Amino acid sequence: MTNVMNTGFNPIAFPKATLISVNGVVLEVFEAGQQNSGNPILLCHGFPEHAFSWRYQIQALVDAGYHVIVPNQRGYGNSSRPTEVTDYDIEHLTGDLIALLDHFGYKDATFVGHDWGANVVWSLALLHPERVNKVINLALPYQERGEKPWIAFMEAIFGGDFYFVHFNRQPGVADAIMNENTSQFLRNIFRKNVPLTPPEPGMLMINLARAEKPLGEPLMDDNELSVFISAFESSGFTGSINWYRNLDRNWHLMADVTPIIHQPTLMIYGEQDTIPKSENLKNIVPNLDVVSLDCGHWIQQEKPEETTQTILKWLKQQDA
């Protein structure tokens, strides 16, 4: 493992990247704990993130006996960025993770997801239940499929400026603005202790890309932030935004899937997150434990020690 930088509390060792061809794409994968072969755990980042988002958890999981596999998912980092929007649908995204399991020769694994990564892990547990032995998701509870496709549903409630809707109704507009302001956008979105304020007019992601004085405090130091900035300056944002552009396609693809997740599941919320908690998650995930931490959306980066210990304690209980 290579020392990438110092964080606020300890030098963080981050694995070197390996490029792995799976499922018709190349994924940039960071791997640690190969000596723990046979006990895999896959960590799945969200938007606009990077495998580096899990930097605080990797070594602790290795020390606990896990083979830790952390991909930059398609559209991110040095992983492939297909040009077809439909190449980012839920079948492709979950298929990448299954193909990674096959690459390493694993029948199943524990999957951990944050934000969009959590959405993929929820779907993975439904589409390929035999390949998922435990689920740990952060920030985003399972989103129940309603009677109306996602974008029309969100547009009716939140309006055309809601960023999920905007990404779909005005393709390319936000991408270009975020690409032009990569450093500022990432500096402004990765914040903590952000006061709850009424939403500003306009589209959130575009506002963040243009804001000169963001709210709250920096989530990370400049060295850490530079990893994200460098990655997105290279990749651009279109690949990652294309995940959003498949919401309606995913709605149709998941139509015949019974939404009951039987695997042991841990849901970790941030008390200050703007994403609401699910009131009936237990109905969909009967084998559920829930923990809430006093933080915002970027749970595993904002509360690294608490997140890591919460995960390790729960995993130990499951194995007992």
PDB file of C-alpha atoms in Angstrom:
ATOM      1  CA  MET A   1       0.000   0.000   0.000  1.00  0.00           C
ATOM      2  CA  THR A   2       1.128   3.499  -0.770  1.00  0.00           C
ATOM      3  CA  ASN A   3       0.949   6.508   1.521  1.00  0.00           C
ATOM      4  CA  VAL A   4      -1.074   9.025  -0.461  1.00  0.00           C
ATOM      5  CA  MET A   5      -1.344  11.795   2.086  1.00  0.00           C
ATOM      6  CA  ASN A   6      -1.932  12.803   5.685  1.00  0.00           C
ATOM      7  CA  THR A   7      -5.473  13.293   6.908  1.00  0.00           C
ATOM      8  CA  GLY A   8      -6.593  15.103   9.999  1.00  0.00           C
ATOM      9  CA  PHE A   9      -5.968  12.222  12.384  1.00  0.00           C
ATOM     10  CA  ASN A  10      -3.588   9.671  10.854  1.00  0.00           C
ATOM     11  CA  PRO A  11      -1.482   8.960   7.815  1.00  0.00           C
ATOM     12  CA  ILE A  12      -3.786   7.111   5.455  1.00  0.00           C
ATOM     13  CA  ALA A  13      -2.404   4.308   3.334  1.00  0.00           C
ATOM     14  CA  PHE A  14      -4.317   3.923   0.090  1.00  0.00           C
ATOM     15  CA  PRO A  15      -3.864   0.945  -2.217  1.00  0.00           C
ATOM     16  CA  LYS A  16      -2.422   1.221  -5.692  1.00  0.00           C
ATOM     17  CA  ALA A  17      -4.869   0.974  -8.565  1.00  0.00           C
ATOM     18  CA  THR A  18      -5.262  -2.051 -10.804  1.00  0.00           C
ATOM     19  CA  LEU A  19      -7.138  -1.924 -14.108  1.00  0.00           C
ATOM     20  CA  ILE A  20      -9.421  -4.956 -14.469  1.00  0.00           C
ATOM     21  CA  SER A  21     -11.418  -5.855 -17.594  1.00  0.00           C
ATOM     22  CA  VAL A  22     -14.926  -7.024 -16.666  1.00  0.00           C
ATOM     23  CA  ASN A  23     -18.401  -6.910 -18.219  1.00  0.00           C
ATOM     24  CA  GLY A  24     -17.225  -5.111 -21.372  1.00  0.00           C
ATOM     25  CA  VAL A  25     -15.487  -2.267 -19.525  1.00  0.00           C
ATOM     26  CA  VAL A  26     -12.260  -1.636 -17.632  1.00  0.00           C
ATOM     27  CA  LEU A  27     -12.636  -0.805 -13.946  1.00  0.00           C
ATOM     28  CA  GLU A  28     -10.019   0.946 -11.830  1.00  0.00           C
ATOM     29  CA  VAL A  29      -9.926  -1.148  -8.660  1.00  0.00           C
ATOM     30  CA  PHE A  30      -8.147  -0.510  -5.368  1.00  0.00           C
ATOM     31  CA  GLU A  31      -7.531  -3.719  -3.457  1.00  0.00           C
ATOM     32  CA  ALA A  32      -6.150  -4.423   0.003  1.00  0.00           C
ATOM     33  CA  GLY A  33      -5.954  -7.418   2.318  1.00  0.00           C
ATOM     34  CA  GLN A  34      -5.246 -10.021  -0.341  1.00  0.00           C
ATOM     35  CA  GLN A  35      -3.942 -12.183   2.522  1.00  0.00           C
ATOM     36  CA  ASN A  36      -7.572 -12.407   3.683  1.00  0.00           C
ATOM     37  CA  SER A  37      -8.656 -14.167   0.494  1.00  0.00           C
ATOM     38  CA  GLY A  38     -11.999 -15.854   0.983  1.00  0.00           C
ATOM     39  CA  ASN A  39     -13.597 -13.031   2.987  1.00  0.00           C
ATOM     40  CA  PRO A  40     -14.427 -10.293   0.458  1.00  0.00           C
ATOM     41  CA  ILE A  41     -16.077  -6.940   1.078  1.00  0.00           C
ATOM     42  CA  LEU A  42     -16.778  -4.508  -1.777  1.00  0.00           C
ATOM     43  CA  LEU A  43     -17.119  -0.772  -1.116  1.00  0.00           C
ATOM     44  CA  CYS A  44     -19.237   1.179  -3.623  1.00  0.00           C
ATOM     45  CA  HIS A  45     -18.954   4.985  -3.801  1.00  0.00           C
ATOM     46  CA  GLY A  46     -21.621   7.526  -4.682  1.00  0.00           C
ATOM     47  CA  PHE A  47     -21.819  10.833  -6.620  1.00  0.00           C
ATOM     48  CA  PRO A  48     -19.659  12.810  -7.188  1.00  0.00           C
ATOM     49  CA  GLU A  49     -17.192  10.553  -5.471  1.00  0.00           C
ATOM     50  CA  HIS A  50     -14.328   8.130  -5.993  1.00  0.00           C
ATOM     51  CA  ALA A  51     -12.993   4.957  -4.410  1.00  0.00           C
ATOM     52  CA  PHE A  52     -10.883   7.318  -2.279  1.00  0.00           C
ATOM     53  CA  SER A  53     -14.087   8.151  -0.364  1.00  0.00           C
ATOM     54  CA  TRP A  54     -13.506   4.891   1.564  1.00  0.00           C
ATOM     55  CA  ARG A  55      -9.921   5.736   2.563  1.00  0.00           C
ATOM     56  CA  TYR A  56     -10.698   5.702   6.286  1.00  0.00           C
ATOM     57  CA  GLN A  57     -12.368   2.281   6.282  1.00  0.00           C
ATOM     58  CA  ILE A  58      -9.995   0.165   4.184  1.00  0.00           C
ATOM     59  CA  GLN A  59      -7.182  -0.626   6.622  1.00  0.00           C
ATOM     60  CA  ALA A  60      -9.547  -1.272   9.524  1.00  0.00           C
ATOM     61  CA  LEU A  61     -11.463  -3.791   7.404  1.00  0.00           C
ATOM     62  CA  VAL A  62      -8.199  -5.455   6.382  1.00  0.00           C
ATOM     63  CA  ASP A  63      -7.181  -5.666  10.042  1.00  0.00           C
ATOM     64  CA  ALA A  64     -10.560  -7.269  10.786  1.00  0.00           C
ATOM     65  CA  GLY A  65      -9.821 -10.020   8.276  1.00  0.00           C
ATOM     66  CA  TYR A  66     -11.438  -8.791   5.071  1.00  0.00           C
ATOM     67  CA  HIS A  67     -10.244  -8.788   1.480  1.00  0.00           C
ATOM     68  CA  VAL A  68     -11.247  -5.220   0.591  1.00  0.00           C
ATOM     69  CA  ILE A  69     -12.152  -4.429  -3.028  1.00  0.00           C
ATOM     70  CA  VAL A  70     -12.960  -0.808  -3.907  1.00  0.00           C
ATOM     71  CA  PRO A  71     -13.807  -0.043  -7.537  1.00  0.00           C
ATOM     72  CA  ASN A  72     -14.151   3.258  -9.263  1.00  0.00           C
ATOM     73  CA  GLN A  73     -17.424   2.359 -10.945  1.00  0.00           C
ATOM     74  CA  ARG A  74     -18.007   2.984 -14.639  1.00  0.00           C
ATOM     75  CA  GLY A  75     -17.930   6.684 -15.481  1.00  0.00           C
ATOM     76  CA  TYR A  76     -15.544   7.487 -12.616  1.00  0.00           C
ATOM     77  CA  GLY A  77     -11.794   7.904 -12.231  1.00  0.00           C
ATOM     78  CA  ASN A  78      -9.778   5.854 -14.697  1.00  0.00           C
ATOM     79  CA  SER A  79     -12.594   3.366 -15.237  1.00  0.00           C
ATOM     80  CA  SER A  80     -14.272   3.172 -18.648  1.00  0.00           C
ATOM     81  CA  ARG A  81     -16.689   5.898 -19.661  1.00  0.00           C
ATOM     82  CA  PRO A  82     -19.003   4.454 -22.325  1.00  0.00           C
ATOM     83  CA  THR A  83     -20.647   7.018 -24.590  1.00  0.00           C
ATOM     84  CA  GLU A  84     -24.082   5.358 -24.693  1.00  0.00           C
ATOM     85  CA  VAL A  85     -26.310   6.605 -21.880  1.00  0.00           C
ATOM     86  CA  THR A  86     -28.010   3.214 -21.559  1.00  0.00           C
ATOM     87  CA  ASP A  87     -24.639   1.632 -20.723  1.00  0.00           C
ATOM     88  CA  TYR A  88     -25.101   3.144 -17.246  1.00  0.00           C
ATOM     89  CA  ASP A  89     -28.387   1.442 -16.408  1.00  0.00           C
ATOM     90  CA  ILE A  90     -28.838  -0.698 -13.302  1.00  0.00           C
ATOM     91  CA  GLU A  91     -28.220  -3.958 -15.163  1.00  0.00           C
ATOM     92  CA  HIS A  92     -24.804  -2.714 -16.306  1.00  0.00           C
ATOM     93  CA  LEU A  93     -23.876  -1.221 -12.916  1.00  0.00           C
ATOM     94  CA  THR A  94     -24.824  -4.346 -10.969  1.00  0.00           C
ATOM     95  CA  GLY A  95     -23.320  -6.495 -13.713  1.00  0.00           C
ATOM     96  CA  ASP A  96     -19.950  -4.811 -13.175  1.00  0.00           C
ATOM     97  CA  LEU A  97     -19.968  -5.833  -9.502  1.00  0.00           C
ATOM     98  CA  ILE A  98     -20.972  -9.417 -10.281  1.00  0.00           C
ATOM     99  CA  ALA A  99     -18.207  -9.573 -12.888  1.00  0.00           C
ATOM    100  CA  LEU A 100     -15.734  -8.326 -10.267  1.00  0.00           C
ATOM    101  CA  LEU A 101     -16.789 -11.157  -7.959  1.00  0.00           C
ATOM    102  CA  ASP A 102     -16.244 -13.599 -10.821  1.00  0.00           C
ATOM    103  CA  HIS A 103     -12.838 -12.083 -11.561  1.00  0.00           C
ATOM    104  CA  PHE A 104     -11.707 -12.716  -7.992  1.00  0.00           C
ATOM    105  CA  GLY A 105     -13.361 -16.143  -7.905  1.00  0.00           C
ATOM    106  CA  TYR A 106     -15.928 -15.324  -5.212  1.00  0.00           C
ATOM    107  CA  LYS A 107     -19.374 -16.884  -4.950  1.00  0.00           C
ATOM    108  CA  ASP A 108     -20.661 -14.000  -2.841  1.00  0.00           C
ATOM    109  CA  ALA A 109     -19.512 -11.020  -0.774  1.00  0.00           C
ATOM    110  CA  THR A 110     -20.565  -8.311   1.642  1.00  0.00           C
ATOM    111  CA  PHE A 111     -21.417  -5.107  -0.221  1.00  0.00           C
ATOM    112  CA  VAL A 112     -21.223  -1.594   1.233  1.00  0.00           C
ATOM    113  CA  GLY A 113     -22.719   1.362  -0.618  1.00  0.00           C
ATOM    114  CA  HIS A 114     -22.966   5.106  -0.078  1.00  0.00           C
ATOM    115  CA  ASP A 115     -25.394   7.408  -1.902  1.00  0.00           C
ATOM    116  CA  TRP A 116     -25.684   6.150  -5.522  1.00  0.00           C
ATOM    117  CA  GLY A 117     -23.506   3.224  -4.510  1.00  0.00           C
ATOM    118  CA  ALA A 118     -26.215   2.312  -1.990  1.00  0.00           C
ATOM    119  CA  ASN A 119     -28.822   2.391  -4.755  1.00  0.00           C
ATOM    120  CA  VAL A 120     -26.715  -0.034  -6.780  1.00  0.00           C
ATOM    121  CA  VAL A 121     -26.229  -2.330  -3.768  1.00  0.00           C
ATOM    122  CA  TRP A 122     -29.982  -2.383  -3.019  1.00  0.00           C
ATOM    123  CA  SER A 123     -30.638  -3.379  -6.628  1.00  0.00           C
ATOM    124  CA  LEU A 124     -27.804  -5.897  -6.596  1.00  0.00           C
ATOM    125  CA  ALA A 125     -29.335  -7.650  -3.585  1.00  0.00           C
ATOM    126  CA  LEU A 126     -32.620  -7.938  -5.520  1.00  0.00           C
ATOM    127  CA  LEU A 127     -31.257  -8.873  -8.958  1.00  0.00           C
ATOM    128  CA  HIS A 128     -28.478 -11.217  -7.768  1.00  0.00           C
ATOM    129  CA  PRO A 129     -29.449 -12.257  -4.220  1.00  0.00           C
ATOM    130  CA  GLU A 130     -27.257 -15.353  -4.273  1.00  0.00           C
ATOM    131  CA  ARG A 131     -24.143 -13.179  -4.770  1.00  0.00           C
ATOM    132  CA  VAL A 132     -24.780 -10.854  -1.789  1.00  0.00           C
ATOM    133  CA  ASN A 133     -24.374 -12.224   1.737  1.00  0.00           C
ATOM    134  CA  LYS A 134     -24.704  -8.969   3.701  1.00  0.00           C
ATOM    135  CA  VAL A 135     -25.694  -5.384   2.881  1.00  0.00           C
ATOM    136  CA  ILE A 136     -24.402  -2.200   4.510  1.00  0.00           C
ATOM    137  CA  ASN A 137     -25.775   1.024   3.037  1.00  0.00           C
ATOM    138  CA  LEU A 138     -25.115   4.631   3.972  1.00  0.00           C
ATOM    139  CA  ALA A 139     -27.289   7.732   3.449  1.00  0.00           C
ATOM    140  CA  LEU A 140     -29.753   6.340   0.897  1.00  0.00           C
ATOM    141  CA  PRO A 141     -32.471   3.947   2.062  1.00  0.00           C
ATOM    142  CA  TYR A 142     -34.198   1.697  -0.456  1.00  0.00           C
ATOM    143  CA  GLN A 143     -36.320   3.813  -2.804  1.00  0.00           C
ATOM    144  CA  GLU A 144     -39.716   2.211  -3.353  1.00  0.00           C
ATOM    145  CA  ARG A 145     -40.825   1.972  -6.972  1.00  0.00           C
ATOM    146  CA  GLY A 146     -44.070   3.897  -7.369  1.00  0.00           C
ATOM    147  CA  GLU A 147     -46.700   3.838 -10.099  1.00  0.00           C
ATOM    148  CA  LYS A 148     -45.121   6.663 -12.089  1.00  0.00           C
ATOM    149  CA  PRO A 149     -41.606   6.608 -13.634  1.00  0.00           C
ATOM    150  CA  TRP A 150     -39.050   8.393 -11.465  1.00  0.00           C
ATOM    151  CA  ILE A 151     -38.422  11.567 -13.460  1.00  0.00           C
ATOM    152  CA  ALA A 152     -42.095  12.423 -14.006  1.00  0.00           C
ATOM    153  CA  PHE A 153     -42.732  11.628 -10.329  1.00  0.00           C
ATOM    154  CA  MET A 154     -39.903  13.926  -9.173  1.00  0.00           C
ATOM    155  CA  GLU A 155     -40.815  16.667 -11.650  1.00  0.00           C
ATOM    156  CA  ALA A 156     -44.386  16.744 -10.335  1.00  0.00           C
ATOM    157  CA  ILE A 157     -43.172  17.122  -6.749  1.00  0.00           C
ATOM    158  CA  PHE A 158     -39.942  19.140  -7.018  1.00  0.00           C
ATOM    159  CA  GLY A 159     -40.217  20.894 -10.403  1.00  0.00           C
ATOM    160  CA  GLY A 160     -37.980  21.074 -13.458  1.00  0.00           C
ATOM    161  CA  ASP A 161     -35.005  22.597 -11.631  1.00  0.00           C
ATOM    162  CA  PHE A 162     -34.615  19.562  -9.349  1.00  0.00           C
ATOM    163  CA  TYR A 163     -31.238  18.200 -10.375  1.00  0.00           C
ATOM    164  CA  PHE A 164     -32.438  14.653 -11.117  1.00  0.00           C
ATOM    165  CA  VAL A 165     -35.021  16.155 -13.480  1.00  0.00           C
ATOM    166  CA  HIS A 166     -32.675  18.757 -14.959  1.00  0.00           C
ATOM    167  CA  PHE A 167     -30.028  16.114 -15.775  1.00  0.00           C
ATOM    168  CA  ASN A 168     -32.665  14.292 -17.839  1.00  0.00           C
ATOM    169  CA  ARG A 169     -34.640  17.153 -19.365  1.00  0.00           C
ATOM    170  CA  GLN A 170     -31.614  19.296 -20.289  1.00  0.00           C
ATOM    171  CA  PRO A 171     -28.852  16.789 -21.093  1.00  0.00           C
ATOM    172  CA  GLY A 172     -25.374  18.284 -21.334  1.00  0.00           C
ATOM    173  CA  VAL A 173     -26.160  21.642 -19.729  1.00  0.00           C
ATOM    174  CA  ALA A 174     -25.113  20.856 -16.159  1.00  0.00           C
ATOM    175  CA  ASP A 175     -22.261  18.634 -17.373  1.00  0.00           C
ATOM    176  CA  ALA A 176     -20.655  21.540 -19.187  1.00  0.00           C
ATOM    177  CA  ILE A 177     -20.974  23.967 -16.262  1.00  0.00           C
ATOM    178  CA  MET A 178     -19.628  21.428 -13.773  1.00  0.00           C
ATOM    179  CA  ASN A 179     -16.742  20.558 -16.118  1.00  0.00           C
ATOM    180  CA  GLU A 180     -15.856  24.246 -16.414  1.00  0.00           C
ATOM    181  CA  ASN A 181     -15.863  24.671 -12.630  1.00  0.00           C
ATOM    182  CA  THR A 182     -14.615  21.263 -11.448  1.00  0.00           C
ATOM    183  CA  SER A 183     -12.480  22.455  -8.555  1.00  0.00           C
ATOM    184  CA  GLN A 184     -15.039  24.970  -7.292  1.00  0.00           C
ATOM    185  CA  PHE A 185     -17.943  22.523  -7.627  1.00  0.00           C
ATOM    186  CA  LEU A 186     -16.182  19.787  -5.650  1.00  0.00           C
ATOM    187  CA  ARG A 187     -14.919  22.226  -3.029  1.00  0.00           C
ATOM    188  CA  ASN A 188     -18.489  23.487  -2.599  1.00  0.00           C
ATOM    189  CA  ILE A 189     -20.294  20.151  -2.490  1.00  0.00           C
ATOM    190  CA  PHE A 190     -17.922  18.421  -0.066  1.00  0.00           C
ATOM    191  CA  ARG A 191     -18.935  20.376   3.031  1.00  0.00           C
ATOM    192  CA  LYS A 192     -19.987  19.531   6.569  1.00  0.00           C
ATOM    193  CA  ASN A 193     -22.030  21.352   9.221  1.00  0.00           C
ATOM    194  CA  VAL A 194     -24.053  22.979   6.462  1.00  0.00           C
ATOM    195  CA  PRO A 195     -26.938  24.954   7.999  1.00  0.00           C
ATOM    196  CA  LEU A 196     -30.415  24.026   6.858  1.00  0.00           C
ATOM    197  CA  THR A 197     -31.606  26.872   4.651  1.00  0.00           C
ATOM    198  CA  PRO A 198     -34.463  27.219   2.160  1.00  0.00           C
ATOM    199  CA  PRO A 199     -33.402  26.011  -1.306  1.00  0.00           C
ATOM    200  CA  GLU A 200     -32.128  28.717  -3.638  1.00  0.00           C
ATOM    201  CA  PRO A 201     -33.816  29.272  -6.990  1.00  0.00           C
ATOM    202  CA  GLY A 202     -32.218  27.351  -9.829  1.00  0.00           C
ATOM    203  CA  MET A 203     -30.553  23.953 -10.104  1.00  0.00           C
ATOM    204  CA  LEU A 204     -28.560  22.805  -7.067  1.00  0.00           C
ATOM    205  CA  MET A 205     -25.521  21.356  -8.869  1.00  0.00           C
ATOM    206  CA  ILE A 206     -25.184  24.366 -11.168  1.00  0.00           C
ATOM    207  CA  ASN A 207     -25.514  26.683  -8.160  1.00  0.00           C
ATOM    208  CA  LEU A 208     -22.755  24.765  -6.372  1.00  0.00           C
ATOM    209  CA  ALA A 209     -20.513  24.936  -9.415  1.00  0.00           C
ATOM    210  CA  ARG A 210     -20.901  28.723  -9.528  1.00  0.00           C
ATOM    211  CA  ALA A 211     -21.033  29.620  -5.818  1.00  0.00           C
ATOM    212  CA  GLU A 212     -18.084  31.673  -4.593  1.00  0.00           C
ATOM    213  CA  LYS A 213     -18.960  31.407  -0.882  1.00  0.00           C
ATOM    214  CA  PRO A 214     -20.233  27.945   0.080  1.00  0.00           C
ATOM    215  CA  LEU A 215     -22.039  27.222   3.330  1.00  0.00           C
ATOM    216  CA  GLY A 216     -20.649  25.088   6.125  1.00  0.00           C
ATOM    217  CA  GLU A 217     -17.060  23.913   6.556  1.00  0.00           C
ATOM    218  CA  PRO A 218     -14.693  21.951   4.310  1.00  0.00           C
ATOM    219  CA  LEU A 219     -15.172  18.200   4.595  1.00  0.00           C
ATOM    220  CA  MET A 220     -11.522  17.447   3.850  1.00  0.00           C
ATOM    221  CA  ASP A 221      -8.160  19.141   3.475  1.00  0.00           C
ATOM    222  CA  ASP A 222      -6.749  20.354   0.155  1.00  0.00           C
ATOM    223  CA  ASN A 223      -4.565  17.289  -0.334  1.00  0.00           C
ATOM    224  CA  GLU A 224      -7.533  14.969  -0.026  1.00  0.00           C
ATOM    225  CA  LEU A 225      -9.755  17.156  -2.182  1.00  0.00           C
ATOM    226  CA  SER A 226      -7.086  17.198  -4.882  1.00  0.00           C
ATOM    227  CA  VAL A 227      -7.644  13.450  -5.444  1.00  0.00           C
ATOM    228  CA  PHE A 228     -11.272  14.113  -6.396  1.00  0.00           C
ATOM    229  CA  ILE A 229     -10.442  17.222  -8.432  1.00  0.00           C
ATOM    230  CA  SER A 230      -7.743  15.457 -10.415  1.00  0.00           C
ATOM    231  CA  ALA A 231     -10.031  12.511 -11.129  1.00  0.00           C
ATOM    232  CA  PHE A 232     -12.929  14.633 -12.392  1.00  0.00           C
ATOM    233  CA  GLU A 233     -10.681  16.993 -14.353  1.00  0.00           C
ATOM    234  CA  SER A 234      -9.613  13.879 -16.225  1.00  0.00           C
ATOM    235  CA  SER A 235     -12.971  12.116 -16.528  1.00  0.00           C
ATOM    236  CA  GLY A 236     -15.461  14.962 -16.649  1.00  0.00           C
ATOM    237  CA  PHE A 237     -18.913  14.552 -15.114  1.00  0.00           C
ATOM    238  CA  THR A 238     -20.991  13.155 -17.991  1.00  0.00           C
ATOM    239  CA  GLY A 239     -20.337   9.481 -17.192  1.00  0.00           C
ATOM    240  CA  SER A 240     -21.348   9.888 -13.562  1.00  0.00           C
ATOM    241  CA  ILE A 241     -24.402  11.996 -14.463  1.00  0.00           C
ATOM    242  CA  ASN A 242     -25.493   9.284 -16.908  1.00  0.00           C
ATOM    243  CA  TRP A 243     -26.381   7.162 -13.870  1.00  0.00           C
ATOM    244  CA  TYR A 244     -29.196   9.682 -13.236  1.00  0.00           C
ATOM    245  CA  ARG A 245     -30.240   9.530 -16.885  1.00  0.00           C
ATOM    246  CA  ASN A 246     -31.196   5.884 -16.449  1.00  0.00           C
ATOM    247  CA  LEU A 247     -33.649   6.359 -13.592  1.00  0.00           C
ATOM    248  CA  ASP A 248     -36.710   5.831 -15.789  1.00  0.00           C
ATOM    249  CA  ARG A 249     -35.031   2.957 -17.633  1.00  0.00           C
ATOM    250  CA  ASN A 250     -34.243   1.370 -14.270  1.00  0.00           C
ATOM    251  CA  TRP A 251     -37.855   1.876 -13.198  1.00  0.00           C
ATOM    252  CA  HIS A 252     -38.923  -0.270 -16.152  1.00  0.00           C
ATOM    253  CA  LEU A 253     -36.108  -2.817 -15.722  1.00  0.00           C
ATOM    254  CA  MET A 254     -37.054  -3.425 -12.080  1.00  0.00           C
ATOM    255  CA  ALA A 255     -40.798  -3.719 -12.772  1.00  0.00           C
ATOM    256  CA  ASP A 256     -41.069  -7.466 -12.152  1.00  0.00           C
ATOM    257  CA  VAL A 257     -38.634  -7.667  -9.233  1.00  0.00           C
ATOM    258  CA  THR A 258     -40.210  -8.353  -5.828  1.00  0.00           C
ATOM    259  CA  PRO A 259     -38.727  -5.671  -3.529  1.00  0.00           C
ATOM    260  CA  ILE A 260     -37.886  -7.776  -0.504  1.00  0.00           C
ATOM    261  CA  ILE A 261     -34.236  -7.860   0.597  1.00  0.00           C
ATOM    262  CA  HIS A 262     -33.614 -10.927   2.735  1.00  0.00           C
ATOM    263  CA  GLN A 263     -29.907 -10.464   3.482  1.00  0.00           C
ATOM    264  CA  PRO A 264     -28.809  -9.138   6.893  1.00  0.00           C
ATOM    265  CA  THR A 265     -28.679  -5.382   6.390  1.00  0.00           C
ATOM    266  CA  LEU A 266     -27.238  -2.384   8.215  1.00  0.00           C
ATOM    267  CA  MET A 267     -28.562   1.071   7.307  1.00  0.00           C
ATOM    268  CA  ILE A 268     -26.483   4.054   8.452  1.00  0.00           C
ATOM    269  CA  TYR A 269     -28.075   7.510   8.333  1.00  0.00           C
ATOM    270  CA  GLY A 270     -26.597  10.958   8.838  1.00  0.00           C
ATOM    271  CA  GLU A 271     -28.857  12.892  11.200  1.00  0.00           C
ATOM    272  CA  GLN A 272     -28.158  16.156   9.336  1.00  0.00           C
ATOM    273  CA  ASP A 273     -28.523  14.640   5.868  1.00  0.00           C
ATOM    274  CA  THR A 274     -31.182  16.169   3.633  1.00  0.00           C
ATOM    275  CA  ILE A 275     -32.140  12.680   2.422  1.00  0.00           C
ATOM    276  CA  PRO A 276     -35.067  11.619   4.601  1.00  0.00           C
ATOM    277  CA  LYS A 277     -35.035   8.363   6.538  1.00  0.00           C
ATOM    278  CA  SER A 278     -37.343   5.617   5.352  1.00  0.00           C
ATOM    279  CA  GLU A 279     -40.334   5.079   7.623  1.00  0.00           C
ATOM    280  CA  ASN A 280     -41.053   1.567   6.349  1.00  0.00           C
ATOM    281  CA  LEU A 281     -37.650   0.193   5.411  1.00  0.00           C
ATOM    282  CA  LYS A 282     -38.250  -2.745   7.747  1.00  0.00           C
ATOM    283  CA  ASN A 283     -41.121  -3.871   5.487  1.00  0.00           C
ATOM    284  CA  ILE A 284     -38.718  -4.207   2.561  1.00  0.00           C
ATOM    285  CA  VAL A 285     -35.676  -5.315   4.572  1.00  0.00           C
ATOM    286  CA  PRO A 286     -36.973  -7.563   7.378  1.00  0.00           C
ATOM    287  CA  ASN A 287     -33.472  -8.424   8.655  1.00  0.00           C
ATOM    288  CA  LEU A 288     -32.546  -4.790   9.324  1.00  0.00           C
ATOM    289  CA  ASP A 289     -30.452  -2.858  11.822  1.00  0.00           C
ATOM    290  CA  VAL A 290     -30.401   0.947  11.769  1.00  0.00           C
ATOM    291  CA  VAL A 291     -27.772   3.360  13.128  1.00  0.00           C
ATOM    292  CA  SER A 292     -27.828   7.159  12.908  1.00  0.00           C
ATOM    293  CA  LEU A 293     -24.694   9.276  13.248  1.00  0.00           C
ATOM    294  CA  ASP A 294     -24.549  12.985  14.003  1.00  0.00           C
ATOM    295  CA  CYS A 295     -23.370  14.175  10.580  1.00  0.00           C
ATOM    296  CA  GLY A 296     -24.475  15.179   7.126  1.00  0.00           C
ATOM    297  CA  HIS A 297     -24.471  13.298   3.834  1.00  0.00           C
ATOM    298  CA  TRP A 298     -20.790  12.346   3.521  1.00  0.00           C
ATOM    299  CA  ILE A 299     -21.048   9.909   6.412  1.00  0.00           C
ATOM    300  CA  GLN A 300     -17.912   7.764   6.094  1.00  0.00           C
ATOM    301  CA  GLN A 301     -15.724  10.832   5.457  1.00  0.00           C
ATOM    302  CA  GLU A 302     -17.333  13.165   7.977  1.00  0.00           C
ATOM    303  CA  LYS A 303     -17.469  10.618  10.814  1.00  0.00           C
ATOM    304  CA  PRO A 304     -14.764   8.148   9.780  1.00  0.00           C
ATOM    305  CA  GLU A 305     -14.041   6.576  13.166  1.00  0.00           C
ATOM    306  CA  GLU A 306     -17.701   6.232  14.104  1.00  0.00           C
ATOM    307  CA  THR A 307     -18.622   4.836  10.692  1.00  0.00           C
ATOM    308  CA  THR A 308     -15.795   2.313  10.727  1.00  0.00           C
ATOM    309  CA  GLN A 309     -16.552   1.133  14.256  1.00  0.00           C
ATOM    310  CA  THR A 310     -20.283   0.893  13.489  1.00  0.00           C
ATOM    311  CA  ILE A 311     -19.552  -1.296  10.460  1.00  0.00           C
ATOM    312  CA  LEU A 312     -17.018  -3.487  12.279  1.00  0.00           C
ATOM    313  CA  LYS A 313     -19.270  -3.984  15.315  1.00  0.00           C
ATOM    314  CA  TRP A 314     -22.211  -4.988  13.139  1.00  0.00           C
ATOM    315  CA  LEU A 315     -20.131  -7.360  11.009  1.00  0.00           C
ATOM    316  CA  LYS A 316     -18.771  -9.007  14.166  1.00  0.00           C
ATOM    317  CA  GLN A 317     -22.312  -9.468  15.475  1.00  0.00           C
ATOM    318  CA  GLN A 318     -23.373 -11.087  12.198  1.00  0.00           C
ATOM    319  CA  ASP A 319     -20.453 -13.483  12.284  1.00  0.00           C
ATOM    320  CA  ALA A 320     -20.970 -14.444  15.913  1.00  0.00           C
TER     321      ALA A 320
END
